[in-house]
Short mmCIF file of C-alpha atoms in Angstrom, two decimals:
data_model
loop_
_atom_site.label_atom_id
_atom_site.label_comp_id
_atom_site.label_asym_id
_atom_site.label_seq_id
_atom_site.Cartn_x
_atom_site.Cartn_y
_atom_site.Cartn_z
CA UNK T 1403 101.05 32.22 -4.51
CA UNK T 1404 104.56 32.36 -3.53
CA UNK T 1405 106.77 29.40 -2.76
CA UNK T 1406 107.44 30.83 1.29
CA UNK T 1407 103.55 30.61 1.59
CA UNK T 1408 102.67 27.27 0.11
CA UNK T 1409 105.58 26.06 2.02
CA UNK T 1410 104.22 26.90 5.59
CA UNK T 1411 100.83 25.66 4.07
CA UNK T 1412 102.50 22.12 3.50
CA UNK T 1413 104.34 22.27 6.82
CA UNK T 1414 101.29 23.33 9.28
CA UNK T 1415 99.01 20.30 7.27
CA UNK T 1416 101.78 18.14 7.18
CA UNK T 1417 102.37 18.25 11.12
CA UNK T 1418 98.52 18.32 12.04
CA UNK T 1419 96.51 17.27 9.73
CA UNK T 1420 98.23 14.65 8.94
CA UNK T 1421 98.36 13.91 12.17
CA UNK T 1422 95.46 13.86 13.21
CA UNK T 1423 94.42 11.46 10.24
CA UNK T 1424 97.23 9.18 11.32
CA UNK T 1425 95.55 8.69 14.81
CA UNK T 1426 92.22 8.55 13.08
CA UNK T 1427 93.38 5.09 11.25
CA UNK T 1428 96.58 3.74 13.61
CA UNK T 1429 94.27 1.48 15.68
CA UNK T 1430 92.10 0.23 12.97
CA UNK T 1431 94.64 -3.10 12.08
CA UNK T 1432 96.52 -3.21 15.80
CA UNK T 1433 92.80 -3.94 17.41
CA UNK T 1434 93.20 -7.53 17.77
CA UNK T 1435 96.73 -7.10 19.15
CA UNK T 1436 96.25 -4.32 21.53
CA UNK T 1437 92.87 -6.25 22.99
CA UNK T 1438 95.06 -9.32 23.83
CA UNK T 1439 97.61 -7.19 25.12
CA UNK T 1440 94.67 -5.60 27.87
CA UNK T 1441 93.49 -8.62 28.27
CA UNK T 1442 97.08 -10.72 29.27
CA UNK T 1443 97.88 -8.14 31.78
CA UNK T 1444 94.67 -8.02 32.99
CA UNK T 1445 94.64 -11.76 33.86
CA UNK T 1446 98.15 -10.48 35.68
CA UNK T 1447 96.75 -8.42 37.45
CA UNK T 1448 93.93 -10.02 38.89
CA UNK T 1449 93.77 -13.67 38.07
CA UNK T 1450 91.59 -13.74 35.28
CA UNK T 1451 91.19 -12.23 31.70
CA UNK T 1452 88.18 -9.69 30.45
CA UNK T 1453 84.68 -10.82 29.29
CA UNK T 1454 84.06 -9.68 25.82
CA UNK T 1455 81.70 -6.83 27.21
CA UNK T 1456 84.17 -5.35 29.47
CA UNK T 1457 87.06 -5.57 26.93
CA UNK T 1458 84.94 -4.12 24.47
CA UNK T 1459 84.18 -1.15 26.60
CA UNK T 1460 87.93 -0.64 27.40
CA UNK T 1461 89.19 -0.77 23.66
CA UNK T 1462 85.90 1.45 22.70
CA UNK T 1463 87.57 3.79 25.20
CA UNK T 1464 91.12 3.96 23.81
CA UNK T 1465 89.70 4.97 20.43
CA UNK T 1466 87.47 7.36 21.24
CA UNK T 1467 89.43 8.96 24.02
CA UNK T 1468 91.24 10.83 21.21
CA UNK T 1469 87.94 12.56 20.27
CA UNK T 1470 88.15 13.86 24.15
CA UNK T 1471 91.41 15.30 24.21
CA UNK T 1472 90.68 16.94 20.76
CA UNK T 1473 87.73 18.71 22.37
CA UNK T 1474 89.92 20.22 25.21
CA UNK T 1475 92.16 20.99 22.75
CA UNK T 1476 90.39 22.65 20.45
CA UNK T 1477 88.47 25.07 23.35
CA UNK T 1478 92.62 26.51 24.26
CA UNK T 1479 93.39 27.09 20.75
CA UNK T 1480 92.26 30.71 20.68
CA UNK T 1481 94.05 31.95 24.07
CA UNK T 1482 97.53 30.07 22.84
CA UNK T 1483 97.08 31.56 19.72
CA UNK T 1484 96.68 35.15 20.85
CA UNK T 1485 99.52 34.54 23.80
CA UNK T 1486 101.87 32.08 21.28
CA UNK T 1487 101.10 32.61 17.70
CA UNK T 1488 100.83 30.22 15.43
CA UNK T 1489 104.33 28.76 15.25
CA UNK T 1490 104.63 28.92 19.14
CA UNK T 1491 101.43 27.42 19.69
CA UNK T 1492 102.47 24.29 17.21
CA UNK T 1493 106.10 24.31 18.55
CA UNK T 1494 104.60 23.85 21.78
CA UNK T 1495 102.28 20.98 20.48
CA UNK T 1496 104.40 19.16 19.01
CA UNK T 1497 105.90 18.45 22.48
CA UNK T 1498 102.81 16.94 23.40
CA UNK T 1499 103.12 14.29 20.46
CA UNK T 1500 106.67 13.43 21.99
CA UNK T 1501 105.17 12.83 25.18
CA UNK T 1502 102.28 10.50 23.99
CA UNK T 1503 104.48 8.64 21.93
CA UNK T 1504 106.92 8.00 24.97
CA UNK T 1505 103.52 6.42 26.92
CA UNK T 1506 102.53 4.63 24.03
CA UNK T 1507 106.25 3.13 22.66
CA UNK T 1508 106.75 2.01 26.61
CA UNK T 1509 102.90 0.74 27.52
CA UNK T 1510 103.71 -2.93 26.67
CA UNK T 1511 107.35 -3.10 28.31
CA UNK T 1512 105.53 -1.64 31.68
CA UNK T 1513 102.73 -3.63 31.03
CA UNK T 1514 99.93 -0.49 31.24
CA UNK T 1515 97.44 -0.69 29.15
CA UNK T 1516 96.51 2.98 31.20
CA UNK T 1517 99.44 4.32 29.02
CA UNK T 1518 98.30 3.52 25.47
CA UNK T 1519 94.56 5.47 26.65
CA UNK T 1520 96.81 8.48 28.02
CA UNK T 1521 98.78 8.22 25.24
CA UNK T 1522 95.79 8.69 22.94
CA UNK T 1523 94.17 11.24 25.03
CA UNK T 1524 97.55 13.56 25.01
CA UNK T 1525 97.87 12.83 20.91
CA UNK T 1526 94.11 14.06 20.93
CA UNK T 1527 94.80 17.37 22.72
CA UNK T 1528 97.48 17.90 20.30
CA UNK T 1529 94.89 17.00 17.27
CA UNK T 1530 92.47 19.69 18.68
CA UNK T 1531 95.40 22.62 19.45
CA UNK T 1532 96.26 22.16 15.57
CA UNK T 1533 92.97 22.59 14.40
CA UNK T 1534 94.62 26.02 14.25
CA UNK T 1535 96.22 24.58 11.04
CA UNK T 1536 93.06 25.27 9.30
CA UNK T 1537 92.50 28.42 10.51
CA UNK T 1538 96.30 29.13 9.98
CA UNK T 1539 96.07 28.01 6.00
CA UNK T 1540 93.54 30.55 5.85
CA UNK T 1541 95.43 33.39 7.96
CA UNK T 1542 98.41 32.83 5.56
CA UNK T 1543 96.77 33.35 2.61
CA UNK T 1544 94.87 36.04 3.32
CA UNK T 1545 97.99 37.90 4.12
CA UNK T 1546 98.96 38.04 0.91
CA UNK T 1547 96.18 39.61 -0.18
CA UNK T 1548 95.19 43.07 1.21
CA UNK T 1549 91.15 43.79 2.20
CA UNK T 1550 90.95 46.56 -0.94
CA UNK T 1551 92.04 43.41 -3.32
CA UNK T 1552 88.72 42.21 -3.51
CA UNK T 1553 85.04 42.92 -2.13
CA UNK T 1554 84.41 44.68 1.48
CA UNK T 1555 82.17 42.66 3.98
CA UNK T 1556 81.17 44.67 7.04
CA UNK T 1557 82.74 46.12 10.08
CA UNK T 1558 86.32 45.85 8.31
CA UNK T 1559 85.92 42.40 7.36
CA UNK T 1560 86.51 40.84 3.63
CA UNK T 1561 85.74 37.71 2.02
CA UNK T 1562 88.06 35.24 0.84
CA UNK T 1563 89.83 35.49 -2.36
CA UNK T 1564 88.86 32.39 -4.82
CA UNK T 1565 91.61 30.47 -4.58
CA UNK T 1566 90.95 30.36 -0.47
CA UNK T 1567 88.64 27.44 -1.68
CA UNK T 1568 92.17 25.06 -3.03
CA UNK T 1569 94.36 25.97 0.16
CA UNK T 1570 91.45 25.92 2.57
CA UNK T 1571 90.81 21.49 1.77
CA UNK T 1572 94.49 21.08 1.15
CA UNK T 1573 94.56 20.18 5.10
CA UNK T 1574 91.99 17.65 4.52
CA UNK T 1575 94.05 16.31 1.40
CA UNK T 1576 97.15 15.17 4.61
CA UNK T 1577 94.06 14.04 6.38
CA UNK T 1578 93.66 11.77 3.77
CA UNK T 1579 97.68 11.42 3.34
CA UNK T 1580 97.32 10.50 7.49
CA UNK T 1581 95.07 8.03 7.19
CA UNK T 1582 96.74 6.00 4.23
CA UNK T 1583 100.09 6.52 5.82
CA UNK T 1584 98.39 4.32 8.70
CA UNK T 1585 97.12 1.86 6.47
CA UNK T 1586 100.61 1.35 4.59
CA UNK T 1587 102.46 0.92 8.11
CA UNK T 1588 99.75 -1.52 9.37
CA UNK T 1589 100.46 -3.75 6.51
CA UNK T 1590 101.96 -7.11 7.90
CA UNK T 1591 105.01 -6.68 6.09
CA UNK T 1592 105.76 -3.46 7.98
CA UNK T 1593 104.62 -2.57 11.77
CA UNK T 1594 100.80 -4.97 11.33
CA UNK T 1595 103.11 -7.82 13.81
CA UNK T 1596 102.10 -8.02 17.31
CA UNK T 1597 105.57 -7.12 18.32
CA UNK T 1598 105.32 -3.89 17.14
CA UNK T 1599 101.74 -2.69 17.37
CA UNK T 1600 103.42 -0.07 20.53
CA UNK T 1601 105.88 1.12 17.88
CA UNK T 1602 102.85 1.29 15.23
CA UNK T 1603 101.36 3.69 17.53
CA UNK T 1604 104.05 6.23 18.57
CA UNK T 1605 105.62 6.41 14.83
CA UNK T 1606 103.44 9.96 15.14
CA UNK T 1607 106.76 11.54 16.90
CA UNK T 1608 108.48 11.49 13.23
CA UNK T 1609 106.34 14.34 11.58
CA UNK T 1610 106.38 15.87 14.71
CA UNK T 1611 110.34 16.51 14.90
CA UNK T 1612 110.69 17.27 11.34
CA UNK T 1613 107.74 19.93 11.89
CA UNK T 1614 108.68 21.36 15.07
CA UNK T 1615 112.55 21.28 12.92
CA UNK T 1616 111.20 23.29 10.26
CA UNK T 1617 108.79 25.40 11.21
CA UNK T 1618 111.44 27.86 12.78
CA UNK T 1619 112.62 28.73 9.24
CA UNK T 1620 109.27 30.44 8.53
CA UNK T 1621 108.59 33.70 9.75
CA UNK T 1622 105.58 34.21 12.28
CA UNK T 1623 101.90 35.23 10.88
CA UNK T 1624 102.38 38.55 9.85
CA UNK T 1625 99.05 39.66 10.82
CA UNK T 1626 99.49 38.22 14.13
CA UNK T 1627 102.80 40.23 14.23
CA UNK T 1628 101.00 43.37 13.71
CA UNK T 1629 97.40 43.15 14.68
CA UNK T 1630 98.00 40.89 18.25
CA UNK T 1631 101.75 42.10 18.96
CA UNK T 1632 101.72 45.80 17.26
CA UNK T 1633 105.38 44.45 15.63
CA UNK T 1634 105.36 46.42 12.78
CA UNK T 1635 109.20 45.38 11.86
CA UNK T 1636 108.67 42.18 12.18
CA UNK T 1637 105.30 41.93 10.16
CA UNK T 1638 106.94 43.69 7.37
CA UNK T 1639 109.91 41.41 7.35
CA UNK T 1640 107.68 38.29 7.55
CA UNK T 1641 105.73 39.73 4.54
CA UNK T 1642 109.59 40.35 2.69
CA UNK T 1643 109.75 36.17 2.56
CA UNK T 1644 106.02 35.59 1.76
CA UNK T 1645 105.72 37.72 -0.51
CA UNK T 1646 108.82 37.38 -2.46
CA UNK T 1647 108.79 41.07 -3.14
CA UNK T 1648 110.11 44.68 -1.00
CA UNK T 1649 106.94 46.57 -2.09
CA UNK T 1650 105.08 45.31 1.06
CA UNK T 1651 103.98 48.89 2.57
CA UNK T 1652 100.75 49.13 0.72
CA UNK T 1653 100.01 45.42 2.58
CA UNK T 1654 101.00 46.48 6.06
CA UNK T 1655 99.03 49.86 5.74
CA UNK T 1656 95.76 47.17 4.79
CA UNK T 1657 96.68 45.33 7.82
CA UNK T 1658 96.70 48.47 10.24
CA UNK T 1659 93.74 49.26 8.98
CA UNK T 1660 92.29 45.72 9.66
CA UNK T 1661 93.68 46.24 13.22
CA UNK T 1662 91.49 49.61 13.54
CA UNK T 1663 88.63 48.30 12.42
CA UNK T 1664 88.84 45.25 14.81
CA UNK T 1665 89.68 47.38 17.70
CA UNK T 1666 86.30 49.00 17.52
CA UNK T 1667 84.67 45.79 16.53
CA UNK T 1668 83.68 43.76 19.99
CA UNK T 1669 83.95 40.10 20.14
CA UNK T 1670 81.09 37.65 20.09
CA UNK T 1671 80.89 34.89 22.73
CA UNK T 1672 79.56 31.43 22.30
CA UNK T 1673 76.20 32.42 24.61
CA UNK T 1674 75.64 35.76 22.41
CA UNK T 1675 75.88 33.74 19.02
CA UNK T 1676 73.70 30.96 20.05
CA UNK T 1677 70.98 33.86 20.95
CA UNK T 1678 71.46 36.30 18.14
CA UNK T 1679 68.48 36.29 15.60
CA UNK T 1680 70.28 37.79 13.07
CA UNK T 1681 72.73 34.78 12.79
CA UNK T 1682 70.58 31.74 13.60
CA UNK T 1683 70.29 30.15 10.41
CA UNK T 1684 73.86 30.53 10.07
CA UNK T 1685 74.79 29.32 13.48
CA UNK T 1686 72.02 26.07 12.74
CA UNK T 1687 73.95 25.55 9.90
CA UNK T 1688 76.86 25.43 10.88
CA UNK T 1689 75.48 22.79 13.79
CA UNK T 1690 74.24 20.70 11.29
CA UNK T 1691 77.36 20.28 9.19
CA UNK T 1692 79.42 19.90 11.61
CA UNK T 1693 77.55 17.52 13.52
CA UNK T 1694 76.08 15.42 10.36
CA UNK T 1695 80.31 15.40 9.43
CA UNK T 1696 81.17 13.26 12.41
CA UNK T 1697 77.84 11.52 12.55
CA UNK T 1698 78.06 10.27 8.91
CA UNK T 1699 79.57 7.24 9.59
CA UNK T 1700 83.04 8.36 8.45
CA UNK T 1701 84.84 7.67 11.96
CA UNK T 1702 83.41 4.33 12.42
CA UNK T 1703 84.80 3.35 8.86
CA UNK T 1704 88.55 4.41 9.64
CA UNK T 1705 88.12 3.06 13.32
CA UNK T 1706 86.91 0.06 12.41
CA UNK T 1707 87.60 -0.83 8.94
CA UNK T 1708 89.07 -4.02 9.53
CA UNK T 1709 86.09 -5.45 11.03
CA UNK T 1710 84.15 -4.18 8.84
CA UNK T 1711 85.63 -5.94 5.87
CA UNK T 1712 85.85 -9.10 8.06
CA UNK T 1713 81.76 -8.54 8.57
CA UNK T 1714 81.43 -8.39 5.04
CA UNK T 1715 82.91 -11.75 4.25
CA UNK T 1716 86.62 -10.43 3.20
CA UNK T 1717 89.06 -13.41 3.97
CA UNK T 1718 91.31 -11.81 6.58
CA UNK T 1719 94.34 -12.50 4.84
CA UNK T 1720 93.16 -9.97 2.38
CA UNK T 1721 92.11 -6.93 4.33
CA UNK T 1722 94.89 -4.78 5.20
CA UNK T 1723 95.64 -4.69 1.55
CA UNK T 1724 91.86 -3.75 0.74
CA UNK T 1725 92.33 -1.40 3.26
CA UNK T 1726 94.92 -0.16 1.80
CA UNK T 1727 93.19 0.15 -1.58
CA UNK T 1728 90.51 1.89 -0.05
CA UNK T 1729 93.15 4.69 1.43
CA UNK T 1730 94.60 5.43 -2.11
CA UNK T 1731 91.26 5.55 -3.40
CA UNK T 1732 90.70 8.27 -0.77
CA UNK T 1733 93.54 10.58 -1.14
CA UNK T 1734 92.32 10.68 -4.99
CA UNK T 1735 88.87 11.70 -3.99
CA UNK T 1736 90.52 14.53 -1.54
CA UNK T 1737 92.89 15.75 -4.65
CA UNK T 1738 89.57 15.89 -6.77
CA UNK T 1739 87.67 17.76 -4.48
CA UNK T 1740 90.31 20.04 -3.73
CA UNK T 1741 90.76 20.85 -7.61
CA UNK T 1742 87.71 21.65 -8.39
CA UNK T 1743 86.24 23.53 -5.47
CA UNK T 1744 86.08 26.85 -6.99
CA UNK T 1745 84.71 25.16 -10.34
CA UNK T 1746 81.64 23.44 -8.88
CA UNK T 1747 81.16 25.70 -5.63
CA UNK T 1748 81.05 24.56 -1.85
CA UNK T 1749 76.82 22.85 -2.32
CA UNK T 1750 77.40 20.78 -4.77
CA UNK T 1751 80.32 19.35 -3.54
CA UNK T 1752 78.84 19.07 -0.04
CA UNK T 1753 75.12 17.84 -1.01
CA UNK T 1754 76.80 15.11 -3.61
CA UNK T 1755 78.92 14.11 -0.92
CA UNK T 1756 76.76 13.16 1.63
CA UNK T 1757 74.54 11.94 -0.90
CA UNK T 1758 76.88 9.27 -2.13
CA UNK T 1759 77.45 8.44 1.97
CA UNK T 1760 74.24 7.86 2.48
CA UNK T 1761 73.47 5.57 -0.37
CA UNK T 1762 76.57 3.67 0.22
CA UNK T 1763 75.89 3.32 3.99
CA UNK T 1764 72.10 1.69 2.83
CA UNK T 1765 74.41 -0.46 0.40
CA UNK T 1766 76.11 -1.44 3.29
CA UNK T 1767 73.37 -2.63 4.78
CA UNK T 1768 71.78 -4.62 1.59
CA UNK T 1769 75.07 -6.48 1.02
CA UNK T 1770 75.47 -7.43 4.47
CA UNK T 1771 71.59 -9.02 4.04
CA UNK T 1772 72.42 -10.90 0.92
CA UNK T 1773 76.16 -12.32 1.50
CA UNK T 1774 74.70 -15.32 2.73
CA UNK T 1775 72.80 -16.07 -0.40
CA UNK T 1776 75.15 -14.27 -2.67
CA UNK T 1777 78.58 -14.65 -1.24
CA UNK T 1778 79.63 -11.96 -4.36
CA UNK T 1779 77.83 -9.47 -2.17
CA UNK T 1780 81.41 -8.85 -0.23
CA UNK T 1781 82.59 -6.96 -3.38
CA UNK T 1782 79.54 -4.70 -2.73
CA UNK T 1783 80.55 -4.13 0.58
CA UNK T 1784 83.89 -3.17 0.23
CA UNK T 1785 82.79 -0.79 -3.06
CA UNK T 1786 80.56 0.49 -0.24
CA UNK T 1787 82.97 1.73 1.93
CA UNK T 1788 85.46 3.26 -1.10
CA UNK T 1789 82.47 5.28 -1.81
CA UNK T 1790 81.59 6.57 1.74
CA UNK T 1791 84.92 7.42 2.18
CA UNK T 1792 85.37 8.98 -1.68
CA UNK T 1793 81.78 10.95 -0.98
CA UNK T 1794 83.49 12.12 2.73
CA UNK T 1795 87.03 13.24 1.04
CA UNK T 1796 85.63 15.31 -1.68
CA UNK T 1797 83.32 17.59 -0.04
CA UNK T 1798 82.29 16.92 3.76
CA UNK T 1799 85.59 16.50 4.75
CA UNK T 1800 86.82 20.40 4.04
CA UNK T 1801 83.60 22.14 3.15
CA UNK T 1802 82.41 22.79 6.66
CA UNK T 1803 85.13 24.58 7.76
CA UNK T 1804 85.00 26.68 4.96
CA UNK T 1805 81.83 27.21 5.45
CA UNK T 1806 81.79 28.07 8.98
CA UNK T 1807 84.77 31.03 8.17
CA UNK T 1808 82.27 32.08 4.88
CA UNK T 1809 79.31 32.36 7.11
CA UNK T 1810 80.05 34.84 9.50
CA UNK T 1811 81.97 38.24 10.01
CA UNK T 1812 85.06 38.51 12.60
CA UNK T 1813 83.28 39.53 15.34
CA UNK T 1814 81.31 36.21 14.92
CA UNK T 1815 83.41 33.64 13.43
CA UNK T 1816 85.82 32.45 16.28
CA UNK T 1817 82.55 31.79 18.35
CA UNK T 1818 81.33 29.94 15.30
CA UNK T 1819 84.36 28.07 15.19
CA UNK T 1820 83.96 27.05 19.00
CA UNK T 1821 80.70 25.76 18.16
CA UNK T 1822 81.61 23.45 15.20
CA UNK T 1823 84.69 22.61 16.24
CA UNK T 1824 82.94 21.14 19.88
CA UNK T 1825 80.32 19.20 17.70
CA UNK T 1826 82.90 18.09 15.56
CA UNK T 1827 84.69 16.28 18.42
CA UNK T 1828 81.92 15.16 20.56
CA UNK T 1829 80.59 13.57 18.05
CA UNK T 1830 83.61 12.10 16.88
CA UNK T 1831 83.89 10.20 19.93
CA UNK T 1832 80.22 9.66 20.43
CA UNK T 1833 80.69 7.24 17.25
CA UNK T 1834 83.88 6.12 18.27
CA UNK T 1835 82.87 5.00 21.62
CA UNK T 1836 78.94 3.42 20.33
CA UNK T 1837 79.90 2.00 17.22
CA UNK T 1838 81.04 -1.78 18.49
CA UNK T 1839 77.80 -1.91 20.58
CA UNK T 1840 75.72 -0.39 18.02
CA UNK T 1841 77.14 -3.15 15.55
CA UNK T 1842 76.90 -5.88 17.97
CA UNK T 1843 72.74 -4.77 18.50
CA UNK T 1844 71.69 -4.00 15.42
CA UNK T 1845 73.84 -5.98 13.35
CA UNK T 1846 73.80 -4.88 9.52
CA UNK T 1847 71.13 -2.47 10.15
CA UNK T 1848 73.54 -0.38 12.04
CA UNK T 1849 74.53 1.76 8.70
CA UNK T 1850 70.93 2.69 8.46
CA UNK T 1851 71.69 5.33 11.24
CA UNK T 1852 74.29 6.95 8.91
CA UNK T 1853 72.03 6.22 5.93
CA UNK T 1854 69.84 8.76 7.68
CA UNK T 1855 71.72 11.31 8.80
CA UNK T 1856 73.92 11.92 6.08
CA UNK T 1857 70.36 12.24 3.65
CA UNK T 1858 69.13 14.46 5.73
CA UNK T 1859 72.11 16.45 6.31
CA UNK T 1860 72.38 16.88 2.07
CA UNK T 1861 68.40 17.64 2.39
CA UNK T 1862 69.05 20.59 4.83
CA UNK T 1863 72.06 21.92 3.16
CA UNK T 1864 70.36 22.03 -0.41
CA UNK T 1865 67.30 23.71 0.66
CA UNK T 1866 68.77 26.19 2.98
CA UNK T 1867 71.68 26.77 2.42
CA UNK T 1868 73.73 29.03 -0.26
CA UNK T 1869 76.69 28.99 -2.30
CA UNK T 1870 79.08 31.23 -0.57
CA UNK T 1871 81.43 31.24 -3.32
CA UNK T 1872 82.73 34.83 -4.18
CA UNK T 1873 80.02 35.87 -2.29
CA UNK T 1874 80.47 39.03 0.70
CA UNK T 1875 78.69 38.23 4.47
CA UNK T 1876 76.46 40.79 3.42
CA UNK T 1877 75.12 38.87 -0.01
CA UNK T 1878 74.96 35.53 2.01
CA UNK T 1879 73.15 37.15 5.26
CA UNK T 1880 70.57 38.70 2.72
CA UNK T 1881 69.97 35.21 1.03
CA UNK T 1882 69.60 33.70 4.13
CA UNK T 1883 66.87 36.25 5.49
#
């Protein structure tokens, strides 16, 4: 692993993932602020302020509206790719970010609370055009690694080398990074004032210069050089820096041999996966995890943390600094995930993981029961919540994708990825969007729903599901059948 290639690892996490875990936490401590701002203007507008429904339903909306704009991003990510590449398709991104932090910095001064939702939708599409980073921590570190380094799949496709396993959740380790980086900046020493909640929210155009700074000192993919562009040159000069070393032919040669084989291969759509027999337990599970990620309960705890903790009895001067505790705690649980990976295998890490979500979500519940009679019960809670969020970072967080690239050949896989990447987003803003009602109907109960789904989820993945660990499509297609 050369420096060149971990480097354009960091970078493409650093200016996506992170990110996108940013905008996952940044209106969990502003709520309060941003709902008075909607409502003031609203009673300039027309006389009078917003019922609690109604505001409700419009603050529901700016959270979740991210989820949105990530789904229509994520659905142009393979034509940009093949026109762009992955640096052009970031580079052009990142402009996105710039223009969403404009509409958010300037909502409150032009009193629009219609620019802090566009302003979320636009950092959304940019969220779902870099879920290429994932996909381009992989394509990086396969190059360095030719197809007759390790085991043949089928129809000139190969499996991931181990280590895939340690780069491939590094992006959810800046997810993690994101989300704390939030937490820290909502604090009310820093940006947590009601002056600056607009600033709060458009700090995102930081990363986004450095990245879009950087990321022209790294050379383009080489295998999008010379499989999409036929640039021989240049994918032999982009494999000089990655590499660290001259001796590159015997790489290239691989790669033209990929292109061959994928030339003759033909591309699966989403329709022709969803109806192939031979995949359907893959393509089921890959529903399953992706949905049962989202549908955990994960997004409602880094939406909605703050009132949460105020649910649970946590005196609000407290909170953003539990909060806070509970984001360190996190980006731990990512590093020890991504560490031990290739030790443990991609099950156990997944099935303990939603395991320890689902008995923390029922924990939820209990303590929320009992804090009237046992006003200690709070503590509960809030361990509650470290270890949803601990089970989340160290397997269900990264696992899935992995999965979903481990589960299929080429001619299936960016179909697959379609498919999981769509759940992944609808469902993220299902929860987004229901969660306040959901809490305000069913009260403490309300974690039973993730109780569920996350046990069941674990259930499904331990009985039918296989380690795909050093394992070629061929050995995990035959376990499946």
């Amino acid at each position: 692993l050369t420096f060149p290639l971990l480097s354009v690892t960091l970078l493409v996490s650093f200016g996506s993932s992170m990110l996108y875990g940013y905008n996952l936490a940044v209106v969990n401590s502003p709520a309060e602020h941003i709902k008075t701002f909607y409502n003031a203007t609203w009673s300039q507008r027309y006389g009078h302020g917003l019922a609690p429904g109604p505001l409700t339903l419009l603050y529901s909306l700016t959270v979740s509206i991210f989820a949105l704009g990530g789904l229509v991003g994520s659905l142009l990510v393979g034509v940009l790719v093949e026109r762009y590449g992955r640096n052009g398709t970031l580079s052009r991104s990142a402009l996105l970010v710039l223009l969403a932090g404009g509409f958010m910095g300037f909502s409150r001064e032009l009193a629009s609370p219609e620019m802090v939702i566009i302003g979320r939708a636009i950092t959304g599409l940019h969220s779902g055009r870099c879920s290429l980073g994932c996909r381009a921590v992989q394509d990086s570190f396969l190059t360095a690694w030719p197809p007759s380094a390790h085991s043949q799949g089928t129809g000139g496709d190969y499996v991931f080398p181990m280590a895939t396993g340690f780069l491939g959740l590094i992006p959810s380790i800046f997810i993690c990074l994101g989300v704390f980086s939030a937490q820290v900046l909502g604090l009310p020493e820093l940006l947590g004032k009601d002056r600056f909640w607009p600033l709060f929210l458009s700090v995102v155009v930081v990363p986004t210069s450095l990245q879009l700074l950087l990321l022209h000192c790294f050379p383009e993919s080489p295998r999008y050089l010379l499989i999409e562009r036929n640039d021989v040159c240049g994918a032999t000069k982009a494999l000089h820096r990655f590499l660290g070393t001259l001796d590159v032919q015997y790489v290239v040669e691989e790669m033209k041999k990929e292109q061959r084989s994928l030339s003759s291969v033909e591309m699966v759509s989403v329709w022709q996966l969803l109806q192939d027999r031979s995949v359907r337990w893959q393509t089921l599970s890959v529903v399953v995890v992706n949905a049962g990620m989202q549908l955990s309960g994960i997004d409602a705890i880094w939406f909605y943390t703050n009132t949460i903790f105020e649910n649970a009895g946590i005196p609000v001067s407290q909170i953003p600094y539990t909060t806070v505790g509970t984001g360190a705690i996190e980006v731990v649980a990512g590093l020890i995930g991504c560490f031990t990976i290739e030790k443990l295998g991609r099950r156990p890490l997944i099935i303990t993981g939603f395991c320890a979500m689902g008995i923390c979500s029922a924990g939820i519940t209990i303590s929320l029961l009992l804090q009237t009679a046992l006003p200690w019960m709070s503590y509960i809670s809030v361990a509650c919540v470290v270890g949803i969020i601990a089970g989340f970072c160290m397997g269900p967080a990264g696992v899935p994708f992995l999965m979903t690239a481990e589960l299929f050949t080429q001619s299936h896989r960016p179909a697959a990825y379609i498919v999981g990447g769509s759940l992944n987003w609808l469902c993220n803003f299902t929860v987004g969007f229901i969660f306040p009602f959901l809490q305000m109907s069913a009260g403490a109960f309300c974690y039973l729903v993730f109780c569920g789904v996350c046990l069941l989820v674990a259930l499904y993945v331990y009985v039918i599901i296989p380690e795909t660990k050093n394992k070629t499509f061929m050995e995990i297609s035959h376990i499946f059948a």
